[in-house]
Short mmCIF file of C-alpha atoms and ligand atoms in Angstrom, two decimals:
data_model
loop_
_atom_site.label_atom_id
_atom_site.label_comp_id
_atom_site.label_asym_id
_atom_site.label_seq_id
_atom_site.Cartn_x
_atom_site.Cartn_y
_atom_site.Cartn_z
CA UNK B 1 77.88 48.90 123.91
CA UNK B 2 78.37 52.63 123.36
CA UNK B 3 76.91 55.29 125.67
CA UNK B 4 77.10 58.92 124.55
CA UNK B 5 77.38 62.12 126.57
CA UNK B 6 78.51 65.70 126.15
CA UNK B 7 80.65 65.43 129.30
CA UNK B 8 82.14 62.28 130.79
CA UNK B 9 83.29 62.78 134.38
CA UNK B 10 85.49 60.05 135.84
CA UNK B 11 85.44 60.25 139.63
CA UNK B 12 82.78 61.33 142.12
CA UNK B 13 84.53 63.38 144.83
CA UNK B 14 84.11 67.11 145.32
CA UNK B 15 85.82 67.97 142.00
CA UNK B 16 83.85 65.53 139.83
CA UNK B 17 80.45 66.19 141.38
CA UNK B 18 80.72 69.96 141.46
CA UNK B 19 81.87 69.95 137.81
CA UNK B 20 78.98 67.63 136.88
CA UNK B 21 76.36 69.81 138.56
CA UNK B 22 77.57 72.85 136.63
CA UNK B 23 77.98 71.02 133.30
CA UNK B 24 74.49 69.52 133.60
CA UNK B 25 73.08 73.00 132.99
CA UNK B 26 74.42 72.83 129.43
CA UNK B 27 74.46 69.18 128.39
CA UNK B 28 74.25 65.48 129.18
CA UNK B 29 76.72 64.28 131.80
CA UNK B 30 77.87 60.75 132.61
CA UNK B 31 79.65 60.15 135.92
CA UNK B 32 81.75 57.03 136.49
CA UNK B 33 82.44 56.05 140.11
CA UNK B 34 84.54 52.93 140.53
CA UNK B 35 82.97 52.13 143.91
CA UNK B 36 79.89 53.65 145.58
CA UNK B 37 79.22 57.28 144.63
CA UNK B 38 80.37 58.52 148.03
CA UNK B 39 83.36 56.18 148.48
CA UNK B 40 85.90 58.91 147.77
CA UNK B 41 88.87 60.66 149.32
CA UNK B 42 86.68 63.76 149.70
CA UNK B 43 84.42 61.78 151.99
CA UNK B 44 87.33 61.24 154.40
CA UNK B 45 88.49 64.88 154.48
CA UNK B 46 88.17 66.09 158.03
CA UNK B 47 89.78 69.54 158.27
CA UNK B 48 88.01 71.76 155.82
CA UNK B 49 88.18 74.31 153.05
CA UNK B 50 90.57 77.26 153.29
CA UNK B 51 88.92 80.57 152.33
CA UNK B 52 89.35 84.16 153.40
CA UNK B 53 86.22 84.96 155.40
CA UNK B 54 87.55 86.26 158.74
CA UNK B 55 87.38 89.94 159.78
CA UNK B 56 91.15 90.20 160.25
CA UNK B 57 92.10 88.11 157.19
CA UNK B 58 93.01 89.26 153.67
CA UNK B 59 93.31 87.47 150.31
CA UNK B 60 96.91 88.64 150.29
CA UNK B 61 97.67 86.73 153.51
CA UNK B 62 96.22 83.51 152.10
CA UNK B 63 98.22 84.01 148.89
CA UNK B 64 101.40 84.59 150.90
CA UNK B 65 100.85 81.51 153.09
CA UNK B 66 100.25 79.34 150.00
CA UNK B 67 103.38 80.63 148.26
CA UNK B 68 105.49 80.16 151.41
CA UNK B 69 104.33 76.57 151.81
CA UNK B 70 104.96 75.80 148.12
CA UNK B 71 108.74 76.27 148.39
CA UNK B 72 109.16 78.51 145.33
CA UNK B 73 107.27 76.28 142.87
CA UNK B 74 103.71 77.64 143.03
CA UNK B 75 102.33 79.27 139.89
CA UNK B 76 101.40 82.75 141.20
CA UNK B 77 98.51 83.23 138.75
CA UNK B 78 96.95 79.94 139.89
CA UNK B 79 97.38 80.85 143.54
CA UNK B 80 95.72 84.19 142.99
CA UNK B 81 92.81 82.78 140.97
CA UNK B 82 92.10 79.98 143.46
CA UNK B 83 92.38 82.12 146.59
CA UNK B 84 90.26 84.92 145.14
CA UNK B 85 87.45 82.53 144.20
CA UNK B 86 87.41 80.94 147.69
CA UNK B 87 84.67 83.01 149.37
CA UNK B 88 82.37 82.61 146.33
CA UNK B 89 82.85 78.82 146.38
CA UNK B 90 81.87 78.68 150.05
CA UNK B 91 78.77 80.76 149.38
CA UNK B 92 77.81 78.43 146.52
CA UNK B 93 78.09 75.40 148.79
CA UNK B 94 76.04 77.15 151.46
CA UNK B 95 73.48 77.90 148.73
CA UNK B 96 73.29 74.18 147.94
CA UNK B 97 72.58 73.54 151.60
CA UNK B 98 75.96 72.46 153.02
CA UNK B 99 75.70 73.04 156.81
CA UNK B 100 79.12 74.42 157.80
CA UNK B 101 79.88 74.91 161.50
CA UNK B 102 78.80 78.40 162.57
CA UNK B 103 80.02 80.78 165.26
CA UNK B 104 78.10 80.43 168.53
CA UNK B 105 77.61 84.20 168.90
CA UNK B 106 77.04 84.89 165.18
CA UNK B 107 75.19 81.91 163.72
CA UNK B 108 75.20 83.55 160.25
CA UNK B 109 79.05 83.51 160.21
CA UNK B 110 81.13 80.35 159.65
CA UNK B 111 83.34 79.19 162.50
CA UNK B 112 86.94 79.46 161.31
CA UNK B 113 89.49 76.79 162.18
CA UNK B 114 93.28 77.04 162.05
CA UNK B 115 95.76 74.61 160.49
CA UNK B 116 99.51 74.40 159.91
CA UNK B 117 101.11 77.08 157.71
CA UNK B 118 98.09 79.43 157.89
CA UNK B 119 98.80 82.83 159.44
CA UNK B 120 95.09 83.35 160.17
CA UNK B 121 92.01 81.37 161.07
CA UNK B 122 90.39 80.57 157.72
CA UNK B 123 89.37 76.91 157.65
CA UNK B 124 85.64 76.58 156.91
CA UNK B 125 84.53 73.22 158.28
CA UNK B 126 81.63 71.05 159.33
CA UNK B 127 82.99 69.89 162.71
CA UNK B 128 85.61 67.27 161.74
CA UNK B 129 83.49 65.79 158.93
CA UNK B 130 83.78 68.50 156.29
CA UNK B 131 84.35 66.21 153.30
CA UNK B 132 81.56 63.82 154.27
CA UNK B 133 79.11 66.70 154.73
CA UNK B 134 79.95 68.29 151.36
CA UNK B 135 80.01 64.93 149.56
CA UNK B 136 76.54 64.01 150.86
CA UNK B 137 74.95 67.23 149.61
CA UNK B 138 76.67 67.10 146.20
CA UNK B 139 75.80 63.42 145.73
CA UNK B 140 72.12 64.04 146.57
CA UNK B 141 72.00 66.91 144.07
CA UNK B 142 73.73 64.86 141.35
CA UNK B 143 71.35 61.92 141.81
CA UNK B 144 68.37 64.25 141.52
CA UNK B 145 69.64 65.99 138.35
CA UNK B 146 67.90 64.72 135.18
CA UNK B 147 70.87 65.59 132.92
CA UNK B 148 73.27 63.43 134.99
CA UNK B 149 73.55 59.66 134.67
CA UNK B 150 75.55 58.01 137.44
CA UNK B 151 77.37 54.73 136.79
CA UNK B 152 78.62 53.52 140.13
CA UNK B 153 80.89 50.48 140.39
CA UNK B 154 82.22 51.23 136.90
CA UNK B 155 85.99 51.24 136.56
CA UNK B 156 87.42 53.40 133.76
CA UNK B 157 90.05 51.34 131.94
CA UNK B 158 91.60 53.69 129.38
CA UNK B 159 90.81 56.79 127.40
CA UNK B 160 89.32 56.66 123.90
CA UNK B 161 90.84 58.91 121.24
CA UNK B 162 89.82 59.78 117.72
CA UNK B 163 90.92 62.25 115.06
CA UNK B 164 89.04 65.53 114.67
CA UNK B 165 88.39 67.46 111.45
CA UNK B 166 91.95 68.82 111.50
CA UNK B 167 93.39 65.34 111.88
CA UNK B 168 94.31 66.00 115.52
CA UNK B 169 93.77 63.20 117.98
CA UNK B 170 91.43 64.13 120.77
CA UNK B 171 90.25 62.25 123.83
CA UNK B 172 86.65 61.22 123.28
CA UNK B 173 85.66 59.28 126.40
CA UNK B 174 86.77 56.07 128.03
CA UNK B 175 86.35 52.33 128.13
CA UNK B 176 84.60 51.35 131.32
CA UNK B 177 84.15 48.02 133.04
CA UNK B 178 81.05 47.30 135.08
CA UNK B 179 82.63 45.69 138.12
CA UNK B 180 79.37 43.88 138.93
CA UNK B 181 78.37 42.49 135.51
CA UNK B 182 81.77 42.33 133.78
CA UNK B 183 80.33 44.25 130.81
CA UNK B 184 82.73 46.63 129.05
CA UNK B 185 81.33 49.67 127.32
CA UNK B 186 82.62 52.69 125.48
CA UNK B 187 81.57 55.87 127.25
CA UNK B 188 81.83 58.36 124.42
CA UNK B 189 81.89 62.11 125.10
CA UNK B 190 82.79 65.47 123.61
CA UNK B 191 84.99 66.25 126.60
CA UNK B 192 86.36 63.95 129.29
CA UNK B 193 87.14 65.07 132.81
CA UNK B 194 89.46 63.10 135.05
CA UNK B 195 88.53 63.75 138.68
CA UNK B 196 89.87 60.48 140.04
CA UNK B 197 91.70 61.84 143.09
CA UNK B 198 95.11 60.75 144.28
CA UNK B 199 97.31 57.72 144.61
CA UNK B 200 97.99 57.21 148.33
CA UNK B 201 97.72 53.44 147.91
CA UNK B 202 101.12 53.46 146.27
CA UNK B 203 102.50 53.70 149.84
CA UNK B 204 102.30 51.20 152.66
CA UNK B 205 100.85 53.72 155.11
CA UNK B 206 98.28 56.18 153.85
CA UNK B 207 95.27 58.16 155.01
CA UNK B 208 93.58 57.51 151.63
CA UNK B 209 90.73 55.06 150.93
CA UNK B 210 91.40 51.75 149.16
CA UNK B 211 90.32 53.17 145.82
CA UNK B 212 93.16 55.74 145.67
CA UNK B 213 95.17 53.82 143.07
CA UNK B 214 96.03 56.69 140.74
CA UNK B 215 93.83 55.41 137.90
CA UNK B 216 93.30 58.83 136.31
CA UNK B 217 96.98 59.67 136.41
CA UNK B 218 97.89 56.31 134.84
CA UNK B 219 95.19 56.56 132.14
CA UNK B 220 96.15 60.14 131.30
CA UNK B 221 99.82 59.17 131.07
CA UNK B 222 99.06 56.16 128.86
CA UNK B 223 97.07 58.48 126.58
CA UNK B 224 100.03 60.83 126.18
CA UNK B 225 99.26 63.64 128.65
CA UNK B 226 102.22 65.31 130.40
CA UNK B 227 102.62 64.98 134.16
CA UNK B 228 104.37 67.33 136.60
CA UNK B 229 105.90 67.38 140.09
CA UNK B 230 105.06 63.84 141.11
CA UNK B 231 108.02 63.68 143.50
CA UNK B 232 106.07 65.93 145.87
CA UNK B 233 104.04 63.43 147.89
CA UNK B 234 102.63 64.95 151.05
CA UNK B 235 102.89 62.85 154.20
CA UNK B 236 100.31 63.92 156.75
CA UNK B 237 102.06 64.10 160.14
CA UNK B 238 99.24 62.56 162.14
CA UNK B 239 97.62 59.33 161.00
CA UNK B 240 96.27 57.21 163.88
CA UNK B 241 98.69 54.42 164.83
CA UNK B 242 96.50 51.50 165.79
CA UNK B 243 96.60 47.81 164.81
CA UNK B 244 92.86 47.71 164.05
CA UNK B 245 92.58 50.87 161.98
CA UNK B 246 95.28 51.83 159.51
CA UNK B 247 94.19 54.83 157.48
CA UNK B 248 92.37 57.03 159.99
CA UNK B 249 93.43 60.68 159.90
CA UNK B 250 93.77 62.77 163.02
CA UNK B 251 93.02 66.19 161.57
CA UNK B 252 95.55 68.98 161.67
CA UNK B 253 92.69 70.99 163.17
CA UNK B 254 93.48 69.16 166.45
CA UNK B 255 96.83 70.95 166.49
CA UNK B 256 95.02 74.10 165.34
CA UNK B 257 93.00 73.91 168.57
CA UNK B 258 96.08 73.47 170.75
CA UNK B 259 97.05 69.78 170.34
CA UNK B 260 100.80 69.18 170.85
CA UNK B 261 103.06 66.54 169.40
CA UNK B 262 105.11 64.79 172.08
CA UNK B 263 107.53 61.88 172.08
CA UNK B 264 107.15 58.81 174.28
CA UNK B 265 108.90 60.65 177.14
CA UNK B 266 106.38 63.50 176.92
CA UNK B 267 108.87 65.99 175.38
CA UNK B 268 107.27 68.37 172.81
CA UNK B 269 108.68 67.51 169.38
CA UNK B 270 108.15 70.89 167.69
CA UNK B 271 109.34 73.03 170.62
CA UNK B 272 112.27 74.55 168.68
CA UNK B 273 110.35 75.57 165.57
CA UNK B 274 109.05 79.20 165.42
CA UNK B 275 105.59 77.99 164.31
CA UNK B 276 105.69 75.07 166.75
CA UNK B 277 103.07 72.38 166.09
CA UNK B 278 101.54 74.51 163.35
CA UNK B 279 104.61 74.54 161.11
CA UNK B 280 104.03 73.37 157.52
CA UNK B 281 103.43 69.66 157.04
CA UNK B 282 106.74 68.85 155.37
CA UNK B 283 108.57 70.26 158.41
CA UNK B 284 106.38 68.47 160.97
CA UNK B 285 106.45 65.10 159.14
CA UNK B 286 110.24 65.25 158.85
CA UNK B 287 110.57 66.13 162.55
CA UNK B 288 108.40 63.15 163.54
CA UNK B 289 110.32 60.83 161.22
CA UNK B 290 113.65 61.87 162.73
CA UNK B 291 112.25 61.59 166.28
CA UNK B 292 111.03 58.03 165.56
CA UNK B 293 114.44 57.11 164.10
CA UNK B 294 116.24 58.67 167.11
CA UNK B 295 114.12 56.94 169.75
CA UNK B 296 113.40 53.72 167.86
CA UNK B 297 109.71 54.15 168.78
CA UNK B 298 106.94 53.02 166.42
CA UNK B 299 105.01 56.26 166.83
CA UNK B 300 104.78 59.63 168.56
CA UNK B 301 101.75 61.12 170.35
CA UNK B 302 99.34 63.98 169.80
CA UNK B 303 98.09 65.36 173.10
CA UNK B 304 94.91 67.44 173.39
CA UNK B 305 93.99 66.30 176.92
CA UNK B 306 94.61 69.78 178.38
CA UNK B 307 91.48 71.06 176.60
CA UNK B 308 88.05 70.65 178.25
CA UNK B 309 86.51 67.25 177.46
CA UNK B 310 83.22 68.85 176.30
CA UNK B 311 85.09 71.03 173.81
CA UNK B 312 86.95 68.03 172.37
CA UNK B 313 83.78 65.94 172.03
CA UNK B 314 81.91 68.79 170.35
CA UNK B 315 84.65 70.01 167.99
CA UNK B 316 85.97 66.56 166.99
CA UNK B 317 83.01 64.16 167.22
CA UNK B 318 84.29 61.82 164.50
CA UNK B 319 87.83 61.54 165.87
CA UNK B 320 86.54 61.22 169.44
CA UNK B 321 84.01 58.49 168.68
CA UNK B 322 86.30 56.54 166.32
CA UNK B 323 89.12 56.47 168.87
CA UNK B 324 86.71 55.63 171.70
CA UNK B 325 85.46 52.70 169.62
CA UNK B 326 89.05 51.43 169.66
CA UNK B 327 89.28 51.84 173.44
CA UNK B 328 91.10 55.20 173.41
CA UNK B 329 89.52 58.18 175.18
CA UNK B 330 91.29 61.18 173.60
CA UNK B 331 90.01 63.53 176.32
CA UNK B 332 92.14 61.55 178.80
CA UNK B 333 95.01 60.02 176.80
CA UNK B 334 97.39 61.24 174.06
CA UNK B 335 96.71 59.80 170.59
CA UNK B 336 99.41 57.55 169.06
CA UNK B 337 100.19 58.89 165.58
CA UNK B 338 102.56 58.37 162.64
CA UNK B 339 103.04 60.19 159.33
CA UNK B 340 101.32 58.59 156.31
CA UNK B 341 101.02 59.35 152.60
CA UNK B 342 98.16 61.79 152.26
CA UNK B 343 98.19 63.89 149.11
CA UNK B 344 99.72 63.91 145.64
CA UNK B 345 100.81 67.52 144.99
CA UNK B 346 101.76 66.85 141.36
CA UNK B 347 99.65 65.21 138.67
CA UNK B 348 98.51 65.68 135.12
CA UNK B 349 99.79 69.04 133.96
CA UNK B 350 96.89 71.44 133.38
CA UNK B 351 96.32 75.09 132.57
CA UNK B 352 94.12 77.46 134.56
CA UNK B 353 91.02 76.00 132.88
CA UNK B 354 91.90 72.42 133.85
CA UNK B 355 92.90 71.40 130.31
CA UNK B 356 95.64 68.77 130.08
CA UNK B 357 98.14 68.61 127.23
CA UNK B 358 95.80 66.20 125.34
CA UNK B 359 92.94 67.84 123.42
CA UNK B 360 89.52 67.01 124.88
CA UNK B 361 90.94 65.89 128.23
CA UNK B 362 90.56 67.86 131.47
CA UNK B 363 91.89 67.01 134.93
CA UNK B 364 90.58 68.58 138.14
CA UNK B 365 91.19 67.96 141.84
CA UNK B 366 94.05 65.89 143.21
CA UNK B 367 94.80 64.17 139.88
CA UNK B 368 95.85 67.53 138.36
CA UNK B 369 98.94 69.69 138.73
CA UNK B 370 97.62 73.25 138.56
CA UNK B 371 100.59 74.98 140.16
CA UNK B 372 98.64 75.84 143.33
CA UNK B 373 100.58 73.54 145.65
CA UNK B 374 104.12 73.84 144.33
CA UNK B 375 106.47 71.67 146.36
CA UNK B 376 104.13 71.39 149.36
CA UNK B 377 100.38 71.87 149.67
CA UNK B 378 99.07 74.22 152.32
CA UNK B 379 96.50 72.47 154.54
CA UNK B 380 92.86 72.62 153.36
CA UNK B 381 93.80 74.21 150.03
CA UNK B 382 92.87 71.04 148.14
CA UNK B 383 89.08 71.02 148.55
CA UNK B 384 89.22 74.70 147.63
CA UNK B 385 91.29 73.98 144.54
CA UNK B 386 88.88 71.20 143.50
CA UNK B 387 85.90 73.58 143.70
CA UNK B 388 87.60 76.43 141.85
CA UNK B 389 89.07 74.27 139.09
CA UNK B 390 85.76 72.43 138.61
CA UNK B 391 84.11 75.82 138.18
CA UNK B 392 86.71 77.07 135.69
CA UNK B 393 86.80 73.78 133.77
CA UNK B 394 82.99 73.75 133.49
CA UNK B 395 83.07 77.19 131.87
CA UNK B 396 85.80 76.18 129.40
CA UNK B 397 84.36 72.76 128.63
CA UNK B 398 80.96 74.30 127.86
CA UNK B 399 82.61 76.40 125.12
CA UNK B 400 84.29 73.29 123.68
CA UNK B 401 81.16 71.19 123.78
CA UNK B 402 79.15 73.77 121.88
CA UNK B 403 81.86 74.16 119.22
CA UNK B 404 82.49 70.54 118.16
CA UNK B 405 80.48 67.70 116.68
CA UNK B 406 82.73 64.87 117.90
CA UNK B 407 82.89 62.07 118.79
CA UNK B 408 81.65 60.08 115.84
CA UNK B 409 82.10 56.72 117.53
CA UNK B 410 79.83 54.11 116.00
CA UNK B 411 79.22 50.41 116.50
CA UNK B 412 81.11 48.20 116.15
CA UNK B 413 84.11 49.74 117.86
CA UNK B 414 87.49 48.26 118.73
CA UNK B 415 87.46 46.33 122.01
CA UNK B 416 89.63 47.61 124.88
CA UNK B 417 93.16 46.86 123.66
CA UNK B 418 94.69 47.05 127.14
CA UNK B 419 94.14 43.42 128.05
CA UNK B 420 91.66 40.53 128.01
CA UNK B 421 89.05 41.08 130.69
CA UNK B 422 87.50 38.08 132.36
CA UNK B 423 88.18 35.59 135.12
CA UNK B 424 91.75 36.13 136.34
CA UNK B 425 93.51 32.76 136.95
CA UNK B 426 94.70 31.64 140.39
CA UNK B 427 98.20 32.99 139.67
CA UNK B 428 96.70 36.50 139.72
CA UNK B 429 97.10 36.41 143.49
CA UNK B 430 100.87 36.70 142.96
CA UNK B 431 100.33 39.87 140.97
CA UNK B 432 98.02 41.39 143.56
CA UNK B 433 100.70 40.57 146.15
CA UNK B 434 103.12 42.61 144.11
CA UNK B 435 100.97 45.61 145.05
CA UNK B 436 102.05 45.06 148.69
CA UNK B 437 105.63 44.76 147.53
CA UNK B 438 105.43 48.06 145.64
CA UNK B 439 103.80 49.77 148.62
CA UNK B 440 106.52 48.52 150.97
CA UNK B 441 109.51 49.58 148.89
CA UNK B 442 107.89 52.91 148.02
CA UNK B 443 107.51 53.52 151.77
CA UNK B 444 111.07 52.47 152.57
CA UNK B 445 112.92 54.03 149.64
CA UNK B 446 110.71 56.78 148.22
CA UNK B 447 109.12 58.01 151.46
CA UNK B 448 109.75 61.04 153.68
CA UNK B 449 113.55 60.72 153.41
CA UNK B 450 115.10 59.68 150.10
CA UNK B 451 118.57 59.35 148.60
CA UNK B 452 119.91 58.56 145.14
CA UNK B 453 120.78 55.06 146.34
CA UNK B 454 117.30 54.42 147.72
CA UNK B 455 115.66 55.71 144.54
CA UNK B 456 117.88 53.44 142.45
CA UNK B 457 116.95 50.40 144.55
CA UNK B 458 113.27 51.27 144.19
CA UNK B 459 113.62 51.71 140.41
CA UNK B 460 115.28 48.29 140.05
CA UNK B 461 112.63 46.51 142.11
CA UNK B 462 109.83 48.27 140.30
CA UNK B 463 111.22 47.31 136.88
CA UNK B 464 110.96 43.62 137.86
CA UNK B 465 107.46 43.91 139.24
CA UNK B 466 106.28 45.96 136.26
CA UNK B 467 107.53 43.45 133.75
CA UNK B 468 105.76 40.65 135.66
CA UNK B 469 102.53 42.64 135.56
CA UNK B 470 102.92 43.43 131.84
CA UNK B 471 103.61 39.74 131.05
CA UNK B 472 100.53 38.78 132.98
CA UNK B 473 98.38 41.24 131.02
CA UNK B 474 99.67 39.79 127.75
CA UNK B 475 99.06 36.16 128.66
CA UNK B 476 96.02 35.92 130.94
CA UNK B 477 92.57 37.27 131.49
CA UNK B 478 92.53 40.15 133.96
CA UNK B 479 89.98 41.71 136.33
CA UNK B 480 89.39 45.10 137.98
CA UNK B 481 91.87 44.42 140.82
CA UNK B 482 94.66 43.75 138.34
CA UNK B 483 93.84 46.91 136.41
CA UNK B 484 94.34 48.86 139.67
CA UNK B 485 97.63 47.07 140.39
CA UNK B 486 98.91 47.98 136.96
CA UNK B 487 97.91 51.61 137.52
CA UNK B 488 99.73 51.66 140.87
CA UNK B 489 102.88 50.41 139.14
CA UNK B 490 102.63 53.21 136.56
CA UNK B 491 102.24 55.81 139.32
CA UNK B 492 105.17 54.38 141.33
CA UNK B 493 107.32 54.56 138.22
CA UNK B 494 106.41 58.21 137.60
CA UNK B 495 107.11 59.16 141.23
CA UNK B 496 110.51 57.43 141.23
CA UNK B 497 111.50 58.98 137.90
CA UNK B 498 110.45 62.47 139.02
CA UNK B 499 112.23 62.16 142.38
CA UNK B 500 115.39 60.93 140.66
CA UNK B 501 115.47 64.00 138.41
CA UNK B 502 115.30 66.45 141.34
CA UNK B 503 118.85 66.57 142.68
CA UNK B 504 118.11 68.89 145.60
CA UNK B 505 115.83 69.03 148.64
CA UNK B 506 112.73 71.19 148.43
CA UNK B 507 109.33 71.08 150.08
CA UNK B 508 108.17 67.49 150.31
CA UNK B 509 111.18 66.06 148.48
CA UNK B 510 113.99 65.52 150.97
CA UNK B 511 117.15 63.77 149.74
CA UNK B 512 120.11 62.75 151.90
CA UNK B 513 122.28 62.88 148.78
CA UNK B 514 121.20 66.43 147.94
CA UNK B 515 120.21 67.99 151.28
CA UNK B 516 120.26 71.61 150.09
CA UNK B 517 117.75 73.57 148.03
CA UNK B 518 119.27 74.52 144.67
CA UNK B 519 117.43 77.48 143.17
CA UNK B 520 119.93 77.85 140.36
CA UNK B 521 119.17 74.48 138.75
CA UNK B 522 115.89 73.25 140.20
CA UNK B 523 113.50 76.13 140.80
CA UNK B 524 111.16 74.70 138.18
CA UNK B 525 108.58 71.96 137.68
CA UNK B 526 109.60 68.39 136.95
CA UNK B 527 107.64 67.64 133.78
CA UNK B 528 107.57 64.16 132.23
CA UNK B 529 106.27 63.61 128.70
CA UNK B 530 105.24 60.24 127.40
CA UNK B 531 107.04 59.76 124.13
CA UNK B 532 105.31 56.44 123.43
CA UNK B 533 101.66 56.90 124.33
CA UNK B 534 99.21 54.10 123.72
CA UNK B 535 96.71 55.59 121.32
CA UNK B 536 93.53 53.58 121.53
CA UNK B 537 91.38 54.60 118.55
CA UNK B 538 87.73 55.04 119.34
CA UNK B 539 86.62 54.43 115.77
CA UNK B 540 86.37 51.05 114.20
CA UNK B 541 88.30 52.36 111.21
C1 SIN V 601 93.37 67.55 157.99
O1 SIN V 601 92.25 67.63 158.46
O2 SIN V 601 94.39 67.57 158.66
C2 SIN V 601 93.50 67.37 156.52
C3 SIN V 601 93.31 68.64 155.84
C4 SIN V 601 94.05 68.62 154.54
O3 SIN V 601 94.70 67.62 154.22
O4 SIN V 601 94.01 69.63 153.86
#
């Protein structure tokens, strides 16, 4: 079956939904969500959205903080455009009805939080449930919008492409699998927007939801789009360490409100750093990693018990209640924490309008590399980036949609050439287990501390696993889980290849073999181009 739209949006977090709401003013929009509409990384974001709204703050300060965090690799024009648009984005969300936390004395002013690397208080938040609060409002608006059709539990498999009037291949939608019915359809569109989020599930420990398998990145790569800076994986310093709950974030805002990292003897870990516990994340994660290696402990602790219990319960209701549910009262006891993979700073290479290197294909949010984050993302800049890039991409895509009469996809069309979908045989369990294997060696060899030797070992192991997965796809029927496993393997490969090319240490990429920053040879993006893209024609011809 073929379904036709002006805009096809793949992903339903803050980037996808805010794009869709804007695009719906000028055309028909289809949204694909591979799980429930609100089962996204956005929904888990606790901290907030960085924007200059404080009396003593300036756009210039936010720009400087972003550039300093990015280790020399930010694109200054992107930083400026994103930071400048911040206050307008917050006002738009307020206009849609998002209830941000307000100042007690000035209820018309947002309460501003502080996070690592920020010189000023500028984190707009809704207690410690910012993402969930924004996601709920955007999802309600999208569901009520007549020009938007939502397809939840639809997994995008690969991108469709067809030739335009000038004989240039352009992306014209995607094949999508209904996870519930098993039906595969061609979602055909004038422009396609990847807003699929990140790929934290490539690592053993992550703060990301189960769906973060890098599908958009893998599909874009298979379709021939360039990728950039994938070696820069951000490890959040404070993921809860608890046997019953693996991916629960303890927001950096806890340190912003005075929380201190201590080791198991109670010694402050960041005492020697000028910015203390609010140093940039790469610095804090590395300090925790070296403290855990020194002491042999499984975790360190984040202590906020010196603050009044009422303050903690009111400012961090989600963290407080979740920990209490696990038997830990954070007003009385330090929180056991470990670093975990949190954010993919690189992604599909895009321009300032969100356009990838493939005609007709946009990427916004975590899946894209805009140049905002450089070698290390500044806290709470990602929800901001998603809003701004969705806004810019919607303006550009509208121009494209009104200027073209593609796609011309007609029935019958070629079936998805990526594999035979159906009932995966019992042996598929071995392939899904290889996901765990990938996650484990990515954690051990391509984690916070790397070396040439570790990267080589990871590359060798991945080559074996990848060829097993590819063989399986050629010989057996596959299901949605296997499609995700294959995407994870593609992402792991791109991260390893990017990290291997960067023979220095910078931002989030720390190598024992190359411990120094080398501005002479490496002050530039790591761009990978796919010389053998799989071009899946959308037309039957
Ligand atoms: C946090 O609340 O610590 C996460 C914020 C972010 O990742 O930007």
